[in-house]
CSV table of C-alpha atoms in Angstrom, one decimal:
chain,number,residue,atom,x,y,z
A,1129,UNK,CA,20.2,-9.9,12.1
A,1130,UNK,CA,18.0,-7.0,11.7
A,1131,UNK,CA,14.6,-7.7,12.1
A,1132,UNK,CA,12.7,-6.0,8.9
A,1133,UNK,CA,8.9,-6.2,8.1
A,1134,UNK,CA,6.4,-5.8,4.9
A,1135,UNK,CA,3.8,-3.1,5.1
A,1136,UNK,CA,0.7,-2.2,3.6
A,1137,UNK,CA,-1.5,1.4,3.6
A,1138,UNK,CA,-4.9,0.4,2.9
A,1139,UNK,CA,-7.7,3.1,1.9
A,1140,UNK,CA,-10.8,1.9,4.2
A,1141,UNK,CA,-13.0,3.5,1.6
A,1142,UNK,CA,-12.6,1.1,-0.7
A,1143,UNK,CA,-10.7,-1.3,1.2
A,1144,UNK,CA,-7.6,-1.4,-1.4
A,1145,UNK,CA,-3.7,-1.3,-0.8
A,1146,UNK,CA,-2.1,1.6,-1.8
A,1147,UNK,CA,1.2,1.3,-0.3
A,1148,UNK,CA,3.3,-1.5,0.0
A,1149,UNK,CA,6.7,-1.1,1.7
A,1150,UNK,CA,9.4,-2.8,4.0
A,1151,UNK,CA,10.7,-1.5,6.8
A,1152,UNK,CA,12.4,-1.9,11.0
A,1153,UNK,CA,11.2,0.3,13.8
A,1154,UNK,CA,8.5,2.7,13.3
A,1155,UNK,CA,8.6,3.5,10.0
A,1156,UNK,CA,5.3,1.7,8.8
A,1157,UNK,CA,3.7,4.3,11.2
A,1158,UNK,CA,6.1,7.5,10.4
A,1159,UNK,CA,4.1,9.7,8.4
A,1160,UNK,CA,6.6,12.6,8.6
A,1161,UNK,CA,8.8,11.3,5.5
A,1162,UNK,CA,6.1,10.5,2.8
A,1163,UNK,CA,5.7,12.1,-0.4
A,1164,UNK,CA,2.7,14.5,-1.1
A,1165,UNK,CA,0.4,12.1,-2.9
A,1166,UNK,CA,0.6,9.4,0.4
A,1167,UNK,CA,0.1,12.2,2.5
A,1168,UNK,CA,-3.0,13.3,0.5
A,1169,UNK,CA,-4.8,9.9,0.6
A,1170,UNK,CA,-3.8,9.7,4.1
A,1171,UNK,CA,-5.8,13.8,5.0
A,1172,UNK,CA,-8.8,12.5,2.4
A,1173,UNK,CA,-9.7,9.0,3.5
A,1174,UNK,CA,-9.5,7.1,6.2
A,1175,UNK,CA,-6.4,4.5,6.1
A,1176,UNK,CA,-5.0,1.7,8.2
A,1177,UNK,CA,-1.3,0.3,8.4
A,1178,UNK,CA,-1.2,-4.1,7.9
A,1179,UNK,CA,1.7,-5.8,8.8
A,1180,UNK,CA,1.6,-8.9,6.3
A,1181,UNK,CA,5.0,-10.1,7.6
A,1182,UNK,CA,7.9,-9.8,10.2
A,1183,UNK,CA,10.7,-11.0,11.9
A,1184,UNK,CA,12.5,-10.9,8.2
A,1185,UNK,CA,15.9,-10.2,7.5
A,1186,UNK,CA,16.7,-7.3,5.0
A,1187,UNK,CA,17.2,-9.4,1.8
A,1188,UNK,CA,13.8,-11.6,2.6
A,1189,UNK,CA,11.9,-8.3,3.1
A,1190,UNK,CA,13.0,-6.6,0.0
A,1191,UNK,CA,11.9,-9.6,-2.4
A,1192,UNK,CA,8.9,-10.0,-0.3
A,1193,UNK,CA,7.8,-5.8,-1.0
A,1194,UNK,CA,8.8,-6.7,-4.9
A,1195,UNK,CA,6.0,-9.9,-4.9
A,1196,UNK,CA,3.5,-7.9,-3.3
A,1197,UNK,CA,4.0,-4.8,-5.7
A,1198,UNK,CA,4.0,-6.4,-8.6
């Protein structure tokens, strides 16, 4: 089982989410693959990466990113 997690990017401005993804490894923390708006917030304000959950199989973690965008 591959162990997956739910992310979040919050702006510490104003304390809202404005990222939610899943991922496995580093990617909550790779900035190198994120498109130009993410990477704007991210050079304006000052952010911080919250893990809401882990230890998720692939299936769990994709449902789980749905719930939290919607």
């Amino acid at each position: 089982m591959d162990k997956y997690y739910v992310y979040e990017y919050i702006r510490l401005d104003s304390c809202e989410p404005f990222y939610v993804g899943k991922g496995k490894g580093n990617r909550a923390y790779d900035l190198t693959r994120r498109n130009k708006h993410f990477k704007n917030i991210c050079n304006k304000v000052p952010v911080a990466v919250h893990i809401l959950h882990n230890d998720l199989n692939e299936v769990y973690a994709l449902d789980l990113e749905c719930w939290y965008i919607h």
